[in-house]
Coordinates of C-alpha atoms and ligand atoms in Angstrom, one line a residue:
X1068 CA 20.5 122.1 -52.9
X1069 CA 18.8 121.2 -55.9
X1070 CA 20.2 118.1 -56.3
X1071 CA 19.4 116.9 -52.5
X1072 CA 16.0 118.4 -53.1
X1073 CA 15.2 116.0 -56.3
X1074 CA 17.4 112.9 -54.3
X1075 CA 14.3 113.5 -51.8
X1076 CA 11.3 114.3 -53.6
X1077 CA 12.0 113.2 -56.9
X1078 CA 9.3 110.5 -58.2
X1079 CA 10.8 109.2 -61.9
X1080 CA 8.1 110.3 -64.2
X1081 CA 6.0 112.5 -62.0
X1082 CA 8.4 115.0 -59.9
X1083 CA 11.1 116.7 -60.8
X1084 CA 13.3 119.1 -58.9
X1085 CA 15.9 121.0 -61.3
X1086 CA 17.2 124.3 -62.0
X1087 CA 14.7 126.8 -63.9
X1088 CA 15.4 130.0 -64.8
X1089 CA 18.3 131.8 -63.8
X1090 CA 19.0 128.3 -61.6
X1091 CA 16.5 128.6 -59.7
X1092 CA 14.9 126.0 -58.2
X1093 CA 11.8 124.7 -60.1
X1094 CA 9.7 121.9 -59.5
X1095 CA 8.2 119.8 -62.6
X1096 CA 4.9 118.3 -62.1
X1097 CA 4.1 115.6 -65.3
X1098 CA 0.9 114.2 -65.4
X1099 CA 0.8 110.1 -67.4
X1100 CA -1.6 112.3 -69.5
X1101 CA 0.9 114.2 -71.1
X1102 CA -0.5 117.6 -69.2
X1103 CA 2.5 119.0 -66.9
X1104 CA 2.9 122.1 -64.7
X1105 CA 5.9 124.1 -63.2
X1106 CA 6.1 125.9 -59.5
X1107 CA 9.4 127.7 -58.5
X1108 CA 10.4 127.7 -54.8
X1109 CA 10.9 131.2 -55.2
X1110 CA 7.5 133.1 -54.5
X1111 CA 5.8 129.2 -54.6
X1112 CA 5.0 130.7 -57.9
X1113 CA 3.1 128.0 -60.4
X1114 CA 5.1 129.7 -63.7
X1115 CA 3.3 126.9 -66.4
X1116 CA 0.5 124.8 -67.2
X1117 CA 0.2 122.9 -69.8
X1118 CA -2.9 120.4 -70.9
X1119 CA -2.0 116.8 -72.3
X1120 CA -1.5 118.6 -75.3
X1121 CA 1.1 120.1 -74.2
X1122 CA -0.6 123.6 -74.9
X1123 CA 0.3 126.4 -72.4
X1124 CA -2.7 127.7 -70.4
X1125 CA -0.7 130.5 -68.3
X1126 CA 0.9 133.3 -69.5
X1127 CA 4.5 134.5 -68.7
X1128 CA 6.1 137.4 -69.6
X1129 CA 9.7 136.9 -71.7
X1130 CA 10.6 140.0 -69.9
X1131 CA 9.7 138.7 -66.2
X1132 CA 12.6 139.3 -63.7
X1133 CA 14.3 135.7 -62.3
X1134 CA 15.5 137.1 -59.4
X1135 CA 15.1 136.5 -55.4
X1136 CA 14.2 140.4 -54.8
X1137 CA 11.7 140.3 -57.7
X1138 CA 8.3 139.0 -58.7
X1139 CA 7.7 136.6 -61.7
X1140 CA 6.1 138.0 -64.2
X1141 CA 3.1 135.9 -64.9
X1142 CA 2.0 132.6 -63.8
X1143 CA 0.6 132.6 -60.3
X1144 CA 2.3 135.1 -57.9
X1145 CA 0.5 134.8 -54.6
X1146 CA -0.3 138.0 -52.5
X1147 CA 0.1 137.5 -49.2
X1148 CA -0.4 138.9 -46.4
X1149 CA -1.7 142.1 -48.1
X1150 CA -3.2 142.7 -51.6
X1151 CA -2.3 145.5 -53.6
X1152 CA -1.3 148.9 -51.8
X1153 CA -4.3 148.2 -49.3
X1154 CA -1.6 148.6 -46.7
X1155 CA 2.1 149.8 -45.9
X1156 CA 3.8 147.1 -46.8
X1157 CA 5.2 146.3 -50.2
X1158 CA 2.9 145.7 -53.4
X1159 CA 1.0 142.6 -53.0
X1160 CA 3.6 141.5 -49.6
X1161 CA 6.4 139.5 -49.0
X1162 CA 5.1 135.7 -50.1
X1163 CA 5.4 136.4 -53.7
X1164 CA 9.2 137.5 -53.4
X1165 CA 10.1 134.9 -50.6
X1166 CA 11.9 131.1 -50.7
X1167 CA 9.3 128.6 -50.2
X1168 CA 10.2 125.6 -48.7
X1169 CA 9.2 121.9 -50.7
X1170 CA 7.6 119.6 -48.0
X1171 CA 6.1 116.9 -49.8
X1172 CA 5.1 115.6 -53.6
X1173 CA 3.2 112.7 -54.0
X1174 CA 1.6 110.7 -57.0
X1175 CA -1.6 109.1 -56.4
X1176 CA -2.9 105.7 -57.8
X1177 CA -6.0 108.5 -59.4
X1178 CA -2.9 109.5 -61.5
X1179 CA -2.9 112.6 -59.7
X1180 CA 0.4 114.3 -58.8
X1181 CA 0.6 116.7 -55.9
X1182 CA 3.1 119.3 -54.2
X1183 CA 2.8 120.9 -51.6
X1184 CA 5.5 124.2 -50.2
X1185 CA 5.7 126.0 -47.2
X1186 CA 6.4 129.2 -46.1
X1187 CA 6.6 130.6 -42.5
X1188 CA 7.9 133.5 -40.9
X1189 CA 11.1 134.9 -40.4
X1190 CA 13.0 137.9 -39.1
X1191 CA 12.8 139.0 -41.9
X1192 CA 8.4 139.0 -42.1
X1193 CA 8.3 139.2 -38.5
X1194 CA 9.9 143.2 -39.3
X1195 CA 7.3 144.0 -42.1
X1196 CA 4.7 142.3 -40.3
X1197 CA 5.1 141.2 -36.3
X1198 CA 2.6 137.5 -36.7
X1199 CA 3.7 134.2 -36.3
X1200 CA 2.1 131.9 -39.3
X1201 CA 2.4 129.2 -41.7
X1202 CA 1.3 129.3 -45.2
X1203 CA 1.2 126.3 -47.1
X1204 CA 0.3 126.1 -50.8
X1205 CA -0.6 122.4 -52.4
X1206 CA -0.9 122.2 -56.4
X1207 CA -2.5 119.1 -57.6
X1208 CA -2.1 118.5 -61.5
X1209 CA -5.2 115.9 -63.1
X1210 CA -5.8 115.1 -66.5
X1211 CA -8.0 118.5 -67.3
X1212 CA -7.5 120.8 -63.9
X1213 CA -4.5 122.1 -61.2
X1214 CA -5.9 122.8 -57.9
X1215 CA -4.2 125.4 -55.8
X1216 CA -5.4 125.2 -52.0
X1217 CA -4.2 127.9 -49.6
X1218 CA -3.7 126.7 -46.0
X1219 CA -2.7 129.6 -44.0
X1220 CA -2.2 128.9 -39.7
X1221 CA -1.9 131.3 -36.7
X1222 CA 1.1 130.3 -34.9
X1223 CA 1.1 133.5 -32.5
X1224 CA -1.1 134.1 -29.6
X1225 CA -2.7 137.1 -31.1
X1226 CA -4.7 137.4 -34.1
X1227 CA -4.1 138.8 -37.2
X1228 CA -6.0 139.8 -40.8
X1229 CA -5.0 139.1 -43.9
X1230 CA -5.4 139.6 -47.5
X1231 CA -4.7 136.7 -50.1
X1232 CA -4.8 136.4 -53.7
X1233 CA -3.9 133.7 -56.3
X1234 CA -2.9 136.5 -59.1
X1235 CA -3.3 133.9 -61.9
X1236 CA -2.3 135.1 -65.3
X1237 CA -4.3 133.3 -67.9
X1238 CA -2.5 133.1 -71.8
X1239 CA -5.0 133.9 -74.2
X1240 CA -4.7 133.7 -78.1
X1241 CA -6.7 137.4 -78.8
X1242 CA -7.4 139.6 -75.8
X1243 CA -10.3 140.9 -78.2
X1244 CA -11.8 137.5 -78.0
X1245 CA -11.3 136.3 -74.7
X1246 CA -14.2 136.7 -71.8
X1247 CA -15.1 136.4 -68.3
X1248 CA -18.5 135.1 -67.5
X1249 CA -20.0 134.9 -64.3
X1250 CA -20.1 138.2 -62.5
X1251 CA -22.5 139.8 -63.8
X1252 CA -24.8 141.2 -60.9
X1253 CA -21.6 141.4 -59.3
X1254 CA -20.3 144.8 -57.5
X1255 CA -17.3 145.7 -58.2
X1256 CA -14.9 148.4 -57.0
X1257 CA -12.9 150.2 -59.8
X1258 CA -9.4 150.8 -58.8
X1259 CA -8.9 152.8 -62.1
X1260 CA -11.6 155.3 -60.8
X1261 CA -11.0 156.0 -57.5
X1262 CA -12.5 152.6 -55.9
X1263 CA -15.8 153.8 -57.2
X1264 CA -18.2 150.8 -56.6
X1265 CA -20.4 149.6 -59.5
X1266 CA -22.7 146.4 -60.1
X1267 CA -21.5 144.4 -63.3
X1268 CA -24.1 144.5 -65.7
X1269 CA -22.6 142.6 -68.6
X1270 CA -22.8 138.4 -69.4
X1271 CA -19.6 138.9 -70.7
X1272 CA -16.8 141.0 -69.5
X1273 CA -15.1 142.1 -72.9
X1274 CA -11.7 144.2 -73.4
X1275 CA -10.7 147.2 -75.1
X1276 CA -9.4 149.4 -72.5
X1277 CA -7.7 149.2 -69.1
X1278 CA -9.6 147.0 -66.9
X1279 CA -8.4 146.4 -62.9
X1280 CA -11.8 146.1 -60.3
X1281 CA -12.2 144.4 -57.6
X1282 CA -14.9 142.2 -57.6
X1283 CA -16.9 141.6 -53.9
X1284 CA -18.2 138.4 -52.4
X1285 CA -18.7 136.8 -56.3
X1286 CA -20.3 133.8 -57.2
X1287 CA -17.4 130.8 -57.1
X1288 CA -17.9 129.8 -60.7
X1289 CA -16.1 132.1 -63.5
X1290 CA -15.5 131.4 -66.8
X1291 CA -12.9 132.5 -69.2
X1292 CA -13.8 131.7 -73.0
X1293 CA -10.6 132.0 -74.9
X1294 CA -12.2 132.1 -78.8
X1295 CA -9.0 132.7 -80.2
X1296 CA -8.1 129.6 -78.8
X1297 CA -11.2 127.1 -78.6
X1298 CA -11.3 126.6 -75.0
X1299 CA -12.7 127.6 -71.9
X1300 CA -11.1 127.7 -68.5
X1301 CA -13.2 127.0 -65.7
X1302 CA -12.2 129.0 -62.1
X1303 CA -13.8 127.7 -59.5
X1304 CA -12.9 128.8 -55.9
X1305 CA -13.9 127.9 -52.5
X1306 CA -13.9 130.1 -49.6
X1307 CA -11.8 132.8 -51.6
X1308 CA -14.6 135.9 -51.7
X1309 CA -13.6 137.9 -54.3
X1310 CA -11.7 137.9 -57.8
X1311 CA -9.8 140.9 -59.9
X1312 CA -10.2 141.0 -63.4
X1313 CA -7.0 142.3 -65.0
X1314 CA -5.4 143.6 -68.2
X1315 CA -3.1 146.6 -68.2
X1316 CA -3.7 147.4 -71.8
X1317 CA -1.3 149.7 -74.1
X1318 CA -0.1 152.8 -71.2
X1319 CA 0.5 150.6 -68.5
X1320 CA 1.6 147.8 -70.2
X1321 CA 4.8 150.2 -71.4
X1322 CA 5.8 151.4 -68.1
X1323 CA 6.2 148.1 -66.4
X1324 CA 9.4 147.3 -66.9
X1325 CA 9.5 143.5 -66.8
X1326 CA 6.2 143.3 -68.7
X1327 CA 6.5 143.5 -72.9
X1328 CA 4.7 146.4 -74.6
X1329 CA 2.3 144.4 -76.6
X1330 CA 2.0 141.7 -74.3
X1331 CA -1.2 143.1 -72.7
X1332 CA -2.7 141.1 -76.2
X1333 CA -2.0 137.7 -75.0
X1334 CA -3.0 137.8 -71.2
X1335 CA -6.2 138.5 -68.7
X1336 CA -5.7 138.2 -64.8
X1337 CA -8.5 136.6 -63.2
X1338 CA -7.5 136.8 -59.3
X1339 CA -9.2 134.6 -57.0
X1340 CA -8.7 135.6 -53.0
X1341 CA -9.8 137.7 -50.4
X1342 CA -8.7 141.2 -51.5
X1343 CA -12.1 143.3 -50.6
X1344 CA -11.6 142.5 -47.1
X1345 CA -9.5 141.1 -44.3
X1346 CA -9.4 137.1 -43.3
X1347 CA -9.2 137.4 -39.3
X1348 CA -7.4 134.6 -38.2
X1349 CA -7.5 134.1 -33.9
X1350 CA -4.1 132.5 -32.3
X1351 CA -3.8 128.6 -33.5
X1352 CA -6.9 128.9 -36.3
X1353 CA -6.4 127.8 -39.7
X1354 CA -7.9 129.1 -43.3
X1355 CA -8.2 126.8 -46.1
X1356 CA -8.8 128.2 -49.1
X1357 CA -8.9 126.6 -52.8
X1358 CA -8.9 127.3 -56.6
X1359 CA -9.4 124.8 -59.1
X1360 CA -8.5 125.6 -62.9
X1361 CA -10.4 123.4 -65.4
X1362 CA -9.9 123.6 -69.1
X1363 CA -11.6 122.0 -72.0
X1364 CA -12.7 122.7 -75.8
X1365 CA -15.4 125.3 -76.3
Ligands
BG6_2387 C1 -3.4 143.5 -59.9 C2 -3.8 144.9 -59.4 O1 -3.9 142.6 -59.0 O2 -2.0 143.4 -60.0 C3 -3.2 145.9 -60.3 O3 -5.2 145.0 -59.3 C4 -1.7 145.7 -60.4 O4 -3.5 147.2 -59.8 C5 -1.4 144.3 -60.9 O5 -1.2 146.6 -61.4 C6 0.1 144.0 -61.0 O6 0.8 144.3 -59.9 P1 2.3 144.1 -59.8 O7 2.7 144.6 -58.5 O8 2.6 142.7 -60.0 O9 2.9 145.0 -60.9

C-alpha cells in the first residue's frame, strides 16, 4: 500500500510516501528550503516540523504509542468530532485514532508543497456518532510557516455540531522560558478547577504549575516566545474560536503512560479550534477552518 501510495503521489524532492514508525504510513513533505514536515495517515496526524534549519519546532513524545487503536503522542492530533470529555464518546473522538485517506500532494511554482487527506465516515463513526461527513485536512509547508486548514462537509440530510481542535504540541527548549502572548483580556474556563471561568490578566502566560483552560472566542493572533530557544512561533487562526493552553507538569505527566516523566519540560500545547462550543453544520454545508504556524528568530 505504501509503495502504490508513493508510485501515485510521490513528487522526487518534495513528497514522499514511506513507512514511519512501526510501518506506518507517513508522508514527507520537503520544502527547496531545507524546512520539511511529516503527517502519518493514521490520525492525519502532522508528527514533525522542521525549519530550513532543520530544527524541530514540534514536540513528540519517545514514549508515544505507534499503534492504529492509539493516539500519537505529540505533534498535531486533531479532535474531532468532540473535544475533550465534552461528550460520550471517547477522549477527544474517533479522527485522531482513524486511517486518513491521501487524496492529493502538490508542489507549487511559490515553492510551496501541499497535502491534503481525507476522512469520512464509516460503520464504524456512523455507531459512535449517526452523521454522514467529510473531513478533509490540507498541510501546506513554505519557507517560515505549515498551514493546517480544516474542511469539514455535511453529507447527511440532518445537521449536526461539532467540536474541533488542532491539539498542536509545540517543543520548547525550557518550559520556564517559554510564553504565550496574546490572551490577555481573554476568559478562560479552568478545567483544573471545576470549569471555573476567569478573564486572563497576564501579557504573558508563564509556567510553573499545571496549566489546561479553555480559552473563549480569543483574539486569532498568539504568540509563543520560546527564549530557551531564540524564536517565536506565530499561531494564527481563522475561524477557529478558541485555543487551550496546555502543560501537564510533574503529577500528570507521570500517569500518562505514553508521555515521559520529565517531558512536561520540553513541551506547551497551544490548541487552536472550537472546543468552548459546538460548530452547527445544516445538511450539505461546509466549515473551513485554518491555522497557520510561523516561526522566526526572536
Ligand atoms: C488537552 C486537554 O487538550 O488534552 C487536557 O485540555 C488533556 O485535559 C490533554 O489532558 C491530553 O489529552 P489526551 O487524551 O491526549 O491524553
Amino acid at each position: 500500500m505504501i509503495d502504490s501510495l508513493q508510485t501515485r503521489f510521490g513528487i522526487p524532492g518534495s513528497v514522499a510516501v514511506s513507512p514511519g514508525k512501526n510501518n506506518m504510513p507517513r508522508v514527507t513533505l520537503s520544502h527547496r528550503s531545507g524546512a520539511s514536515a511529516e503527517v502519518y495517515l493514521h490520525g492525519a496526524h502532522v508528527t514533525s516540523w522542521r525549519n530550513a534549519k532543520g530544527e524541530e519546532l514540534l514536540f513528540l513524545s519517545r514514549e508515544s504509542h505507534w499503534a492504529a487503536d492509539k493516539p500519537i503522542r505529540g505533534g498535531v492530533p486533531i479532535c474531532f468530532p468532540q473535544f475533550s470529555n465534552h461528550g460520550p464518546m471517547l477522549l477527544h473522538g474517533f479522527a485522531r485514532i482513524s486511517e486518513w485517506t491521501l487524496t492529493h500532494t502538490e508542489c507549487r511554482d511559490s515553492g510551496e508543497v501541499v497535502v491534503a487527506l481525507q476522512f469520512s465516515d464509516s460503520n464504524a463513526t456512523q455507531a459512535l456518532w449517526p452523521h454522514r461527513f467529510t473531513f478533509e485536512l490540507r498541510v501546506t509547508l513554505a519557507e517560515t510557516s505549515l498551514t493546517m486548514a480544516t474542511l469539514v462537509k455535511n453529507n447527511g440530510d440532518k445537521p449536526f455540531d461539532f467540536e474541533l481542535a488542532l491539539h498542536t504540541y509545540f517543543g520548547v527548549g525550557e518550559i520556564q522560558r517559554a510564553a504565550v502572548c496574546g490572551l490577555k483580556g481573554v476568559t478562560f474556563s479552568d478545567s483544573l478547577r471545576n470549569n471555573i471561568n476567569e478573564v486572563e490578566t497576564r501579557q504573558e502566560i508563564r509556567f510553573d504549575q499545571e496549566t489546561d483552560r479553555i480559552y473563549i472566542k480569543t483574539p486569532d493572533s498568539i504568540l509563543l516566545r520560546d527564549e530557551a530557544r531564540n524564536r517565536v512561533i506565530a499561531i494564527q487562526k481563522s475561524g477557529m474560536a478558541d485555543a487551550v493552553v496546555w502543560n501537564p507538569w510533574i503529577a500528570k505527566s507521570q500517569r500518562m503512560p505514553d508521555f515521559g516523566d520529565d517531558e512536561y519540560l520540553r513541551m506547551v500545547c497551544v490548541e487552536t479550534g472550537n472546543m468552548a462550543g459546538h460548530v452547527n453544520l445544516a445538511p450539505s454545508a461546509q466549515w473551513l477552518g485554518s491555522t497557520i504556524l510561523s516561526v522566526r528568530p526572536a
